[in-house]
Amino acid sequence: MKEIRLLSLSLKNFKGIRSFFLETNGENVRVFGDNATGKTTLFDAFMWLLFDKDSNNRKDFAIKTLDKQGNVLHNLEHEVEGVFCVDGKQLTLKKMFSEKWTKKRGSVQAEFTGHTTDYFIDGVPVKKKEYDELISNLIDEDVFKLLTSPTYFNEQLKWQDRRKILLQVCGDITDEEVIASNASLAKLPEILRGRTIENHRKVIAARRAEINKELEKIPIRIDEIQRNLPDLNGLYKDVLEDEIAQIDSFIETKKDIISNIRNGNAIAQKQKEIQEIEIELLQIKQQHEAGSKDEVYKLKARIQEEQSNLNILQQKIENISYQQKYNNENIQSIEKRLEELRNEWYQVNSEAFKHEMDCTCPTCGQALPEEQVEAARDNALKQFNLAKVKRLEDIQSKGKQSKEQKEHFVAENSKLDKEHEKLSSQIKEKKDLLSKLNNQLQAVESTIVDVTENAQYAAKLEEKQRIQKEIEELQVAANESIQSIQMGIAELRSKRSQLESDLAKFSLAEQAEKRIQELEQQERDLAAEFEKLEHELFLTEEFIRTKVNLLEEKINSRFKYARFKLFEQQINGGLMEVCETLYEGVPYGSGLNNAAKINVGLDIINTLSEFYGFKAPIFVDNAEAVTKFIDVNSQVISLVVSEKDKQLRVEFPEKQMKEAI
Ligand SMILES: Nc1ncnc2c1ncn2[C@@H]1O[C@H](COP(=O)(O)OP(=O)(O)OP(=O)(O)O)[C@@H](O)[C@H]1O
Ligand SMILES: [Mg+2]
C-alpha cells in the first residue's frame, strides 16, 4: 500500500490568499474558518500544485489576486508549496506562477508578455515535464482525484465511468456464472442457442408481436369463411345424389331412343326398295327398246355407208368433167394453131423470086460481066426454090403433128363421155337407194314408242316416286321426334346441373369447415408458442434478476455504507444499465443529506484506496455538515465553516483527543 501524507501546504498570492501556511505534520486536521476565509482555496491550491486544476477539476480559474473591482494585481508571484511524506520519504513540490515582463530594445518600460510557471522538486527548479513525470509516477491523476475528494466519484464522474470502476473493483459476473447460480435457469443455454439475453429478448418480442398480429387475424378469417358458407337448408346430399343418378339414367334412355330413330329400319328398308325398283326400270327400258332400236341402228349404218359410196361416185364424175374441160381447152388451142399454119403455108407458097443484086465487084467496084451476072441469077433462083419447098414442108409437118394431138384429145374426150355416162347412171342408182333407205328409216323410227309410254315402266316409276316421298316424310318425322327428345334431354341436363351445384355446396361447406379447423389449430399452435415464449421471457427476466442480484450483492459486499444500483427495470421489461449510489436506499443524486453524501464518499474512497493500493490525503470540504465521520484509513483534512473564525484556524483532533485523555 502506497501512502502519501501532506505535511504542510503554503500558499502565496493564490486566489486572493496573500499568504497561508497549513501545517498538518501528516496528521488529520480540521481547518476552521468563516465563509470566504479561504478553506476551499486550500484544496484548490493542493490540486493545482499536483495537477494544474482546482478542486472542482477546472483548469480555467483565476489564480492571480484580484482587487475589489476585479482587477488583476500585477507583478505578484503566485506560489504553492507542498511538503509530502511519500511512503516515509519527504518530498517538497513547489509551483510558481508569475507574470512575464520584457523590456523591448530602446524602451525604458517593461511590457507584460504572458505568464511563466516554474517548477521545483525539493527546492530544485525542474522542467515541467520532469515535474509532471514525478507526479504521474507517484499516482495516476484520475485515481488520485477519486481518492482525495469524497464527492469526486459521485459528482464529477459520468455514471458510465462510475460503473466501469465498480465492475473493475469487484469483477463482472459472466452469464455462465449467473446460470450456474440458479437451478431454474438450467434450460436457458438451450433456449439462447448462443444468442445474448438481450438479443434473445428482442427475438421473443418480435415473435410475440407477430403471433399477436396473426392471432388477431384468425377470428376475422374464420368469421369471413363462416359468412361465406353455402346455405344447406333443405338440401340432403343422399337425395341429391339419387336424383342425379336418376336423371342420368333418363338421359341415357332418351339418347338410346334417338340413336334407334337415326338407325331406324323404316327408311333403310324403303331406300333398298328404291334401289330394286331402279334395277327393274332399267330392265324394262332395255326390253322395251330391244327390237326397234336394232333396226334403226342397221338402217342408219347402211345409209351412212351408201352415202359415202355416193360421195365417191360424185367425186369421180366431177374429176371427169374437169378432165374434159381441160381437153376441150387443148383442142381449141390446137385448132387455132392449125389455122395459123395454113395461113403461113399460103403465104410462103405465094412468094415469087426477085433478083435485086449488085453487079459490081465488091473488091474493085467494076461492073461484072453479064454471064457472071446470069449465072448468079440462076443460082439464086435455085436457092430460092429449094428454101421455099423446105419451108412449106416444115409447115406441113407441124400441121400434121398438131392434127395428131387434136385427134388424141378428141378421142380421149369421147372415152370420158362414156365413163361420165356410166357414172351418172350409177349415181342415179345410189340416190334412189338412199331415198329408199331414208324412207325405210323414217318408217321404222315412226314405229318406236317412248319407254315412258310403257305401262309397266310408268307403273314402276310411279312406285319409285311414291316410296321416295314416303322416305322424305319419314325423315321429317324422325327429325321432329329427335328434336323433341333432345329438348327433353336439355331440360334434364339443366335440372341436373342445378342439382350438381346444390351438391357442390356440400363439398364447399366441407372445405370451409376443414379450413376453419385448420385455422383453429393454427390459433392453438400460436397460443402454445406464445406461452412458450412467455416462459422463455420469464427465464430471461429471471436471469437478469439473478445477474443483477449477484452483481449488486458482489459489489455492495465490498462497501460498508454505499450501495449501488447497476440496473434499472424498463417499462418494456428490459434492463437498462445505470450506476446510482445509494445510502440506506436513498439515491445520492436525489434527496440524500450532505452528511451521508460525505460519509458515502469516504466509504467509497476506503474501498477504492484498498483496490488501488494507495492512500492519499482526503480533503473534506464543508465538513461542518457531518457530526460523525465514518472510519477512514487515509489522512483527512476537514474544511469546516466556523463563523467565529474570521481567519483560518487549524485543529488537530487526534492530538486534542490524546491531550484530553
Ligand atoms: N482570484 C481571486 N482574487 C481575490 N479574491 C479571490 C480570488 N478567488 C477567490 N477569491 C476570494 O477568496 C475568498 C476565499 O474563498 P473560498 O472559497 O476559499 O472561501 P471558503 O472559506 O471556502 O468559504 P465558504 O465557507 O463559503 O465555502 C472568497 O472571498 C473569494 O471571493
Ligand atoms: Mg468553501
XYZ file of C-alpha atoms and ligand atoms in Angstrom:
693
model
C 0.000 0.000 0.000
C 1.451 3.271 -1.109
C 0.726 6.288 1.067
C 1.041 9.972 0.587
C 0.531 12.291 3.536
C 0.515 16.026 3.468
C 2.940 17.556 5.908
C 2.389 21.188 5.022
C 0.918 23.402 2.388
C 1.901 27.010 1.917
C 0.104 29.493 -0.342
C 1.354 32.833 -1.600
C -0.893 35.169 -3.602
C -3.076 32.245 -4.572
C -6.643 33.085 -5.405
C -6.626 36.111 -3.224
C -4.916 34.465 -0.270
C -1.852 36.570 0.299
C -0.091 34.057 2.420
C -1.103 30.987 4.396
C 0.791 28.143 5.837
C -1.052 24.980 6.683
C 0.927 22.625 8.807
C -0.504 19.171 9.341
C 2.548 17.088 10.119
C 0.907 14.290 8.213
C -1.999 14.084 10.602
C -5.726 14.580 10.324
C -6.554 18.240 10.687
C -9.662 20.319 10.822
C -9.404 23.771 9.274
C -11.982 26.202 10.582
C -12.980 29.478 9.022
C -15.894 31.691 8.301
C -17.275 31.805 4.814
C -14.851 33.244 2.320
C -11.885 32.758 4.520
C -10.137 30.507 2.061
C -10.972 26.917 3.096
C -11.805 25.708 -0.334
C -8.890 27.682 -1.656
C -6.606 25.360 0.304
C -7.967 22.362 -1.549
C -7.712 24.280 -4.843
C -4.060 25.033 -4.088
C -3.373 21.386 -3.277
C -4.907 20.209 -6.549
C -3.229 22.969 -8.583
C 0.128 22.032 -7.154
C -0.299 18.444 -8.339
C -2.492 18.648 -11.454
C -2.908 22.281 -12.564
C -6.628 22.148 -11.767
C -8.781 23.411 -8.922
C -10.815 21.284 -6.524
C -13.703 21.267 -8.989
C -11.446 19.793 -11.650
C -11.409 23.058 -13.612
C -8.317 24.186 -15.454
C -9.606 27.695 -16.068
C -9.741 29.500 -12.836
C -8.324 32.771 -11.562
C -5.149 32.071 -9.667
C -3.988 35.673 -9.718
C -5.160 38.005 -6.980
C -7.968 40.331 -7.933
C -8.838 43.613 -6.202
C -12.328 44.500 -5.123
C -13.093 45.778 -8.596
C -11.933 42.525 -10.106
C -8.726 43.912 -11.492
C -5.613 41.755 -11.501
C -2.817 42.840 -9.226
C 0.285 42.658 -11.334
C 3.839 41.692 -10.601
C 2.894 39.170 -7.925
C 4.342 35.715 -7.637
C 1.635 33.124 -7.156
C 3.025 30.201 -5.384
C 2.017 26.959 -3.692
C 4.426 24.688 -1.921
C 3.519 21.304 -0.516
C 5.584 19.079 1.648
C 4.593 15.418 1.448
C 5.538 12.214 3.038
C 5.575 9.527 0.356
C 5.976 6.100 1.859
C 8.015 7.617 4.677
C 10.111 9.827 2.455
C 9.706 13.566 2.362
C 9.007 15.289 -0.903
C 8.693 19.004 -1.465
C 6.892 20.249 -4.522
C 6.577 23.883 -5.484
C 4.830 25.585 -8.352
C 5.195 29.277 -9.061
C 3.018 31.181 -11.477
C 4.231 34.673 -12.462
C 3.819 37.370 -14.999
C 6.446 37.830 -17.631
C 7.551 41.395 -18.301
C 10.059 42.078 -21.023
C 11.831 45.271 -21.934
C 11.937 45.898 -25.600
C 15.137 47.307 -27.010
C 15.303 51.057 -26.665
C 12.278 51.104 -24.393
C 12.527 52.118 -20.732
C 9.344 50.340 -19.612
C 8.930 46.597 -19.476
C 5.869 45.127 -21.232
C 3.591 42.332 -19.995
C 4.126 39.463 -22.450
C 2.458 36.482 -20.714
C 2.931 34.062 -17.826
C 5.512 31.588 -16.757
C 5.237 28.687 -14.376
C 8.269 27.480 -12.504
C 8.518 24.032 -11.002
C 10.607 22.889 -8.092
C 11.203 19.463 -6.649
C 12.769 19.537 -3.233
C 13.760 23.139 -3.864
C 15.439 22.373 -7.179
C 13.952 24.002 -10.246
C 12.932 21.441 -12.832
C 11.261 21.400 -16.197
C 7.504 20.971 -16.289
C 7.996 17.588 -17.927
C 10.169 16.308 -15.133
C 7.759 17.676 -12.532
C 4.735 16.096 -14.174
C 6.588 12.804 -14.641
C 7.373 12.644 -10.976
C 3.720 13.120 -10.085
C 2.435 10.666 -12.670
C 4.929 8.091 -11.428
C 3.581 8.664 -7.988
C -0.056 8.128 -8.871
C -2.470 8.272 -11.773
C -4.257 11.623 -11.810
C -7.735 10.112 -12.127
C -7.176 7.674 -9.305
C -5.721 10.421 -7.159
C -8.772 12.599 -7.643
C -11.023 9.660 -6.733
C -9.072 9.174 -3.553
C -8.670 12.751 -2.475
C -12.206 14.088 -2.711
C -15.236 12.286 -1.270
C -17.512 13.972 -3.800
C -15.422 13.334 -6.892
C -16.730 9.800 -7.598
C -20.372 10.751 -7.222
C -20.365 14.281 -8.519
C -17.627 14.615 -11.097
C -17.592 11.236 -12.813
C -20.072 10.216 -15.510
C -22.223 7.264 -14.454
C -20.650 5.057 -17.136
C -17.213 5.674 -15.639
C -18.527 5.035 -12.140
C -19.971 1.732 -13.303
C -16.773 0.803 -15.067
C -14.748 1.496 -11.915
C -17.132 -0.541 -9.756
C -17.024 -3.503 -12.120
C -13.277 -3.195 -12.250
C -13.083 -3.140 -8.495
C -15.483 -6.020 -7.894
C -15.143 -8.054 -11.053
C -18.012 -8.655 -13.521
C -20.084 -11.804 -13.464
C -20.270 -14.000 -16.551
C -23.587 -15.373 -17.898
C -22.391 -18.893 -17.116
C -21.879 -17.916 -13.501
C -25.364 -16.457 -13.381
C -26.936 -19.592 -14.886
C -24.946 -21.871 -12.619
C -26.144 -19.933 -9.585
C -29.851 -20.516 -10.268
C -31.245 -24.016 -10.987
C -34.334 -22.617 -12.699
C -32.065 -21.153 -15.407
C -30.638 -24.562 -16.378
C -32.536 -24.676 -19.658
C -31.572 -21.176 -20.719
C -28.422 -22.003 -22.754
C -30.514 -24.418 -24.844
C -33.048 -21.665 -25.454
C -30.484 -18.975 -26.205
C -28.510 -21.124 -28.621
C -25.568 -18.721 -28.499
C -27.645 -15.549 -28.541
C -27.157 -12.945 -25.876
C -30.004 -12.476 -23.389
C -30.749 -9.047 -24.825
C -30.831 -10.319 -28.402
C -32.993 -13.247 -27.442
C -35.405 -10.918 -25.679
C -35.594 -8.895 -28.894
C -36.302 -12.072 -30.881
C -39.032 -13.032 -28.401
C -40.546 -9.558 -28.535
C -40.614 -9.588 -32.331
C -42.110 -13.084 -32.482
C -44.695 -12.220 -29.817
C -45.777 -9.197 -31.807
C -46.013 -11.369 -34.909
C -48.050 -14.020 -33.089
C -50.373 -11.381 -31.670
C -50.930 -9.987 -35.103
C -51.677 -13.450 -36.514
C -53.926 -14.288 -33.577
C -55.876 -11.127 -34.227
C -56.345 -12.074 -37.860
C -57.531 -15.660 -37.322
C -61.026 -14.921 -35.876
C -61.614 -12.423 -38.681
C -60.701 -15.045 -41.252
C -62.886 -17.676 -39.586
C -65.750 -15.207 -39.475
C -65.315 -14.441 -43.145
C -65.343 -18.147 -44.046
C -68.449 -18.678 -41.952
C -70.225 -15.770 -43.579
C -69.498 -17.276 -46.992
C -70.661 -20.780 -46.043
C -73.232 -22.074 -48.552
C -76.831 -22.392 -47.342
C -77.564 -26.126 -46.983
C -81.064 -25.610 -45.639
C -83.451 -28.223 -47.071
C -80.673 -29.940 -49.015
C -79.793 -33.574 -48.451
C -76.683 -34.966 -50.033
C -78.024 -38.529 -50.487
C -81.237 -37.293 -52.041
C -79.356 -35.054 -54.450
C -77.045 -37.875 -55.477
C -80.027 -40.212 -56.082
C -81.795 -37.579 -58.146
C -78.715 -37.003 -60.272
C -78.313 -40.744 -60.866
C -81.961 -40.952 -61.887
C -81.617 -38.062 -64.323
C -78.517 -39.691 -65.781
C -80.470 -42.856 -66.497
C -83.318 -40.829 -68.085
C -80.839 -39.083 -70.322
C -79.283 -42.408 -71.327
C -82.694 -43.821 -72.275
C -83.500 -40.781 -74.382
C -80.152 -40.982 -76.115
C -80.880 -44.646 -76.952
C -84.223 -43.657 -78.473
C -82.554 -41.041 -80.636
C -79.969 -43.493 -81.880
C -82.730 -46.024 -82.647
C -84.582 -43.414 -84.674
C -81.417 -42.450 -86.502
C -80.535 -46.039 -87.323
C -84.265 -46.937 -87.768
C -85.251 -49.776 -90.304
C -88.151 -47.922 -91.921
C -86.110 -45.515 -94.045
C -83.347 -48.009 -94.785
C -85.950 -50.551 -95.983
C -87.547 -48.022 -98.290
C -84.190 -46.962 -99.710
C -83.497 -50.579 -100.507
C -86.867 -50.854 -102.267
C -85.994 -47.853 -104.411
C -82.732 -49.470 -105.441
C -84.626 -52.575 -106.511
C -87.157 -50.534 -108.491
C -84.363 -48.714 -110.272
C -82.921 -52.032 -111.428
C -86.350 -53.128 -112.677
C -86.845 -49.826 -114.513
C -83.570 -50.366 -116.327
C -84.593 -53.866 -117.346
C -87.998 -52.725 -118.642
C -86.356 -49.996 -120.663
C -83.906 -52.433 -122.211
C -86.687 -54.880 -123.147
C -88.839 -52.080 -124.491
C -86.175 -50.791 -126.813
C -84.779 -54.198 -127.746
C -86.322 -54.787 -131.428
C -86.993 -51.418 -132.960
C -83.722 -49.885 -131.925
C -81.694 -52.574 -133.698
C -83.488 -51.911 -136.985
C -82.897 -48.193 -136.689
C -79.189 -48.717 -135.978
C -78.864 -51.035 -139.005
C -80.631 -48.616 -141.341
C -78.609 -45.679 -140.108
C -75.380 -47.623 -140.679
C -76.458 -48.624 -144.217
C -77.476 -45.080 -145.083
C -74.158 -43.828 -143.851
C -72.326 -46.393 -145.954
C -74.341 -45.719 -149.138
C -73.968 -42.007 -148.666
C -70.238 -42.348 -148.590
C -70.344 -44.510 -151.760
C -72.388 -41.811 -153.482
C -69.880 -39.231 -152.421
C -67.085 -41.232 -154.051
C -69.044 -41.509 -157.339
C -69.784 -37.826 -157.335
C -66.165 -37.077 -156.782
C -65.231 -39.272 -159.751
C -67.736 -37.648 -162.096
C -66.503 -34.255 -161.078
C -62.952 -35.306 -161.923
C -64.066 -36.457 -165.391
C -65.722 -33.082 -166.034
C -62.521 -31.329 -165.064
C -60.519 -33.587 -167.460
C -62.914 -32.960 -170.335
C -62.837 -29.250 -169.822
C -59.053 -29.361 -169.940
C -59.097 -31.469 -173.096
C -61.509 -29.075 -174.820
C -59.284 -26.158 -173.995
C -56.347 -28.013 -175.612
C -58.369 -28.866 -178.710
C -59.319 -25.236 -179.139
C -55.740 -24.037 -178.912
C -54.555 -26.716 -181.361
C -57.235 -25.654 -183.830
C -56.084 -22.109 -183.619
C -52.538 -23.258 -184.351
C -53.627 -25.212 -187.350
C -55.337 -22.109 -188.770
C -52.150 -20.163 -188.324
C -50.075 -22.869 -190.073
C -52.468 -22.886 -193.029
C -52.196 -19.156 -193.431
C -48.436 -19.375 -193.242
C -48.331 -22.075 -195.920
C -50.399 -19.998 -198.317
C -48.207 -17.031 -197.754
C -44.958 -18.957 -198.342
C -46.427 -20.680 -201.344
C -47.404 -17.382 -202.950
C -43.916 -15.864 -202.598
C -42.127 -15.121 -206.069
C -38.369 -14.856 -206.837
C -36.973 -11.333 -207.089
C -33.395 -10.643 -208.274
C -32.033 -7.441 -206.954
C -28.358 -7.947 -206.879
C -25.370 -5.502 -207.098
C -23.498 -6.084 -210.402
C -20.220 -4.524 -209.318
C -17.170 -6.219 -207.908
C -17.153 -5.781 -204.322
C -13.396 -5.518 -204.444
C -12.702 -3.228 -207.285
C -16.178 -1.816 -207.851
C -16.118 -2.514 -211.605
C -19.245 -3.823 -213.308
C -19.325 -7.663 -213.506
C -19.504 -9.479 -216.827
C -23.034 -10.459 -217.962
C -22.581 -14.225 -217.842
C -21.352 -13.900 -214.421
C -24.431 -11.942 -213.516
C -26.722 -14.511 -215.270
C -25.147 -17.462 -213.524
C -25.558 -15.732 -210.266
C -29.194 -15.121 -211.015
C -29.892 -18.734 -211.823
C -28.154 -19.879 -208.794
C -30.191 -17.525 -206.697
C -33.429 -18.775 -208.170
C -32.476 -22.291 -207.494
C -31.633 -21.462 -203.983
C -34.909 -19.675 -203.552
C -36.979 -22.565 -204.776
C -35.180 -25.030 -202.587
C -35.754 -22.902 -199.497
C -39.384 -22.421 -200.354
C -40.011 -26.114 -200.625
C -38.238 -26.688 -197.406
C -40.330 -24.113 -195.594
C -43.552 -25.499 -196.923
C -42.564 -28.960 -195.925
C -41.877 -27.716 -192.356
C -45.258 -26.113 -192.105
C -46.908 -29.259 -193.371
C -45.077 -31.372 -190.828
C -46.079 -29.095 -187.982
C -49.679 -29.181 -189.141
C -49.640 -32.912 -189.234
C -48.257 -33.077 -185.696
C -50.927 -30.725 -184.311
C -53.643 -32.603 -186.058
C -52.489 -35.770 -184.391
C -52.582 -34.090 -180.990
C -56.063 -32.824 -181.571
C -57.245 -36.234 -182.501
C -55.777 -37.643 -179.348
C -57.727 -35.178 -177.167
C -60.908 -35.739 -179.066
C -60.575 -39.461 -178.687
C -59.946 -39.127 -175.002
C -62.979 -36.918 -174.552
C -65.229 -39.416 -176.201
C -63.825 -42.080 -173.933
C -64.536 -39.798 -170.935
C -68.034 -39.190 -172.190
C -68.748 -42.884 -171.975
C -67.351 -43.037 -168.493
C -69.374 -39.993 -167.434
C -72.498 -41.636 -168.716
C -71.741 -44.760 -166.771
C -71.029 -42.856 -163.550
C -74.164 -40.748 -163.936
C -76.293 -43.826 -164.095
C -74.526 -45.257 -161.059
C -75.101 -42.013 -159.116
C -78.723 -42.061 -160.005
C -78.977 -45.607 -158.721
C -77.309 -44.690 -155.422
C -79.553 -41.670 -154.936
C -82.583 -43.816 -155.493
C -81.302 -46.339 -152.997
C -80.598 -43.673 -150.373
C -84.030 -42.151 -150.700
C -85.497 -45.616 -150.356
C -83.382 -46.280 -147.226
C -84.295 -42.926 -145.680
C -87.926 -43.676 -146.216
C -87.438 -47.018 -144.552
C -85.658 -45.350 -141.553
C -88.432 -42.854 -141.197
C -90.916 -45.659 -141.225
C -89.027 -47.679 -138.592
C -88.433 -44.659 -136.350
C -92.040 -43.689 -136.520
C -92.891 -47.103 -135.163
C -90.656 -46.689 -131.952
C -92.702 -45.817 -128.784
C -91.055 -43.809 -125.809
C -90.411 -46.067 -122.846
C -92.328 -43.688 -120.609
C -95.389 -44.750 -122.516
C -94.665 -48.278 -121.491
C -97.353 -49.087 -118.921
C -95.143 -51.371 -116.864
C -92.337 -48.785 -116.838
C -94.691 -45.966 -115.875
C -96.135 -48.058 -113.060
C -92.672 -48.777 -111.656
C -91.668 -45.138 -111.922
C -94.724 -44.116 -110.047
C -93.974 -46.669 -107.359
C -90.418 -45.253 -107.005
C -91.700 -41.723 -106.598
C -94.223 -42.867 -104.013
C -91.515 -44.581 -101.927
C -89.236 -41.542 -102.181
C -91.999 -39.384 -100.843
C -92.542 -41.847 -98.034
C -88.796 -41.633 -97.151
C -88.921 -37.836 -97.058
C -91.946 -37.956 -94.799
C -90.221 -40.455 -92.555
C -87.118 -38.252 -92.368
C -89.116 -35.178 -91.418
C -90.948 -37.149 -88.778
C -87.661 -38.582 -87.413
C -86.034 -35.158 -87.181
C -89.019 -33.780 -85.364
C -89.092 -36.568 -82.832
C -85.305 -36.418 -82.337
C -85.608 -32.702 -81.741
C -88.304 -33.138 -79.170
C -86.298 -35.860 -77.390
C -83.227 -33.634 -77.424
C -85.233 -30.857 -75.861
C -86.200 -33.294 -73.170
C -82.539 -34.175 -72.648
C -81.589 -30.497 -72.409
C -84.243 -29.966 -69.773
C -82.937 -32.939 -67.820
C -79.405 -31.628 -68.125
C -80.262 -28.194 -66.791
C -82.079 -29.807 -63.899
C -79.038 -31.988 -63.361
C -76.635 -29.031 -63.269
C -78.893 -27.320 -60.738
C -78.698 -30.443 -58.584
C -74.944 -30.606 -59.143
C -74.470 -27.056 -57.944
C -76.541 -27.872 -54.854
C -74.396 -30.948 -54.324
C -71.217 -28.870 -54.767
C -72.359 -26.770 -51.810
C -71.686 -29.777 -49.601
C -68.053 -30.059 -50.681
C -67.657 -26.285 -50.382
C -69.054 -26.482 -46.872
C -66.708 -29.369 -46.097
C -63.717 -27.427 -47.389
C -64.724 -24.354 -45.387
C -65.165 -26.491 -42.301
C -61.737 -28.009 -42.846
C -60.212 -24.562 -43.295
C -61.870 -23.370 -40.089
C -60.460 -26.374 -38.268
C -57.038 -25.601 -39.699
C -57.292 -22.002 -38.561
C -58.436 -23.083 -35.113
C -55.499 -25.465 -34.912
C -53.210 -22.648 -36.006
C -54.711 -20.497 -33.270
C -53.995 -23.198 -30.684
C -50.452 -23.662 -32.021
C -49.779 -19.948 -31.900
C -51.191 -19.712 -28.388
C -48.928 -22.584 -27.330
C -45.951 -20.892 -28.945
C -46.890 -17.645 -27.224
C -46.983 -19.461 -23.900
C -43.592 -20.989 -24.615
C -42.206 -17.560 -25.440
C -43.736 -16.188 -22.242
C -41.855 -18.840 -20.335
C -38.645 -18.039 -22.198
C -39.186 -14.388 -21.457
C -39.731 -15.235 -17.817
C -36.456 -17.167 -17.841
C -34.569 -14.238 -19.374
C -36.066 -11.983 -16.725
C -35.153 -14.466 -14.070
C -31.659 -14.492 -15.500
C -31.444 -10.726 -15.375
C -32.825 -10.608 -11.852
C -30.304 -13.221 -10.811
C -27.464 -11.430 -12.518
C -28.470 -8.074 -11.037
C -28.741 -9.560 -7.593
C -25.452 -11.360 -7.907
C -23.637 -8.358 -9.248
C -25.119 -5.864 -6.836
C -24.564 -8.231 -3.957
C -20.981 -8.737 -5.017
C -20.336 -5.038 -5.384
C -22.233 -3.980 -2.300
C -20.401 -6.522 -0.231
C -17.261 -4.510 -0.879
C -18.677 -1.370 0.708
C -19.715 -0.656 4.246
C -22.305 2.008 3.645
C -22.504 2.750 -0.004
C -24.892 0.699 -2.077
C -25.145 0.687 -5.833
C -27.936 0.279 -8.275
C -26.457 -1.063 -11.503
C -29.620 -1.859 -13.474
C -32.959 -0.239 -13.914
C -36.049 -2.163 -14.935
C -37.553 -0.613 -18.023
C -41.213 -0.372 -18.935
C -40.736 -2.923 -21.760
C -39.358 -5.378 -19.192
C -35.777 -4.940 -20.258
C -32.970 -3.828 -18.053
C -31.054 -0.651 -18.545
C -27.547 -0.342 -17.226
C -27.221 2.518 -14.759
C -24.975 3.370 -11.881
C -26.525 5.073 -8.945
C -25.060 5.366 -5.495
C -27.496 4.788 -2.643
C -27.291 5.197 1.040
C -29.902 3.394 3.038
C -31.989 3.224 -0.104
C -31.778 6.958 -0.834
C -30.159 7.856 -4.157
C -27.122 10.089 -3.924
C -28.408 12.375 -6.627
C -31.853 12.927 -5.227
C -32.560 13.642 -1.638
C -29.511 12.340 0.140
C -28.412 14.582 3.010
C -24.988 16.227 2.930
C -23.508 14.244 5.836
C -24.496 10.961 4.202
C -23.057 12.178 0.905
C -19.720 12.831 2.573
C -19.698 9.573 4.517
C -20.699 7.546 1.467
C -17.933 9.304 -0.450
C -15.469 8.385 2.268
C -16.713 4.781 2.234
C -16.096 4.624 -1.495
C -12.629 6.140 -1.028
C -11.867 3.438 1.544
C -12.731 0.635 -0.893
C -11.035 2.269 -3.888
C -7.996 3.032 -1.798
C -7.839 -0.636 -0.905
C -8.301 -1.628 -4.570
C -5.683 0.753 -5.963
C -3.340 0.143 -3.021
C -2.938 3.836 -2.450
C -3.698 6.235 0.332
C -3.929 9.950 -0.436
C -4.880 12.866 1.772
C -8.615 13.409 1.692
C -9.949 16.945 1.601
C -13.438 17.028 3.107
C -14.879 20.394 2.199
C -17.951 21.577 4.088
C -17.080 19.115 6.793
C -19.274 21.061 9.223
C -22.172 19.110 7.704
C -21.034 15.929 9.330
C -21.173 15.346 13.004
C -19.690 11.876 12.828
C -17.342 10.661 10.133
C -17.060 7.061 9.317
C -13.723 5.445 9.904
C -11.245 6.457 7.245
C -7.848 4.930 6.665
C -6.258 7.941 4.969
C -5.194 11.354 6.219
C -8.251 13.629 6.367
C -8.135 17.370 6.033
C -11.547 18.664 7.026
C -12.593 22.147 5.950
C -15.173 23.368 8.449
C -17.268 26.526 8.403
C -16.966 28.367 11.595
C -18.449 31.825 11.824
C -16.339 32.888 14.715
C -13.103 32.115 12.884
C -12.538 35.172 10.749
C -9.149 33.768 9.953
C -8.373 30.176 9.132
C -7.657 28.132 12.217
C -6.224 24.629 12.264
C -7.080 21.985 14.820
C -5.556 18.568 15.313
C -8.433 16.485 16.634
C -6.384 13.402 17.441
C -3.807 15.453 19.343
C -6.645 17.118 21.232
C -8.209 13.768 21.961
C -4.925 12.436 23.206
C -4.431 15.555 25.266
C -7.946 15.216 26.612
C -7.349 11.608 27.543
N -8.501 35.386 -7.627
C -9.041 35.894 -6.515
N -8.640 37.135 -6.087
C -9.125 37.648 -4.986
N -10.011 37.047 -4.225
C -10.451 35.799 -4.582
C -9.984 35.178 -5.749
N -10.588 33.983 -5.869
C -11.386 33.836 -4.791
N -11.316 34.931 -4.033
C -11.992 35.111 -2.797
O -11.300 34.416 -1.781
C -12.150 34.104 -0.739
C -11.961 32.708 -0.265
O -12.809 31.844 -0.932
P -13.059 30.382 -0.521
O -13.916 29.773 -1.493
O -11.789 29.712 -0.260
O -13.843 30.583 0.840
P -14.395 29.485 1.849
O -13.703 29.643 3.133
O -14.287 28.181 1.209
O -15.906 29.955 2.027
P -17.217 29.051 2.238
O -17.304 28.761 3.687
O -18.270 29.967 1.839
O -17.022 27.868 1.461
C -13.521 34.472 -1.180
O -13.921 35.686 -0.620
C -13.363 34.622 -2.659
O -14.278 35.543 -3.178
Mg -15.558 26.780 0.722
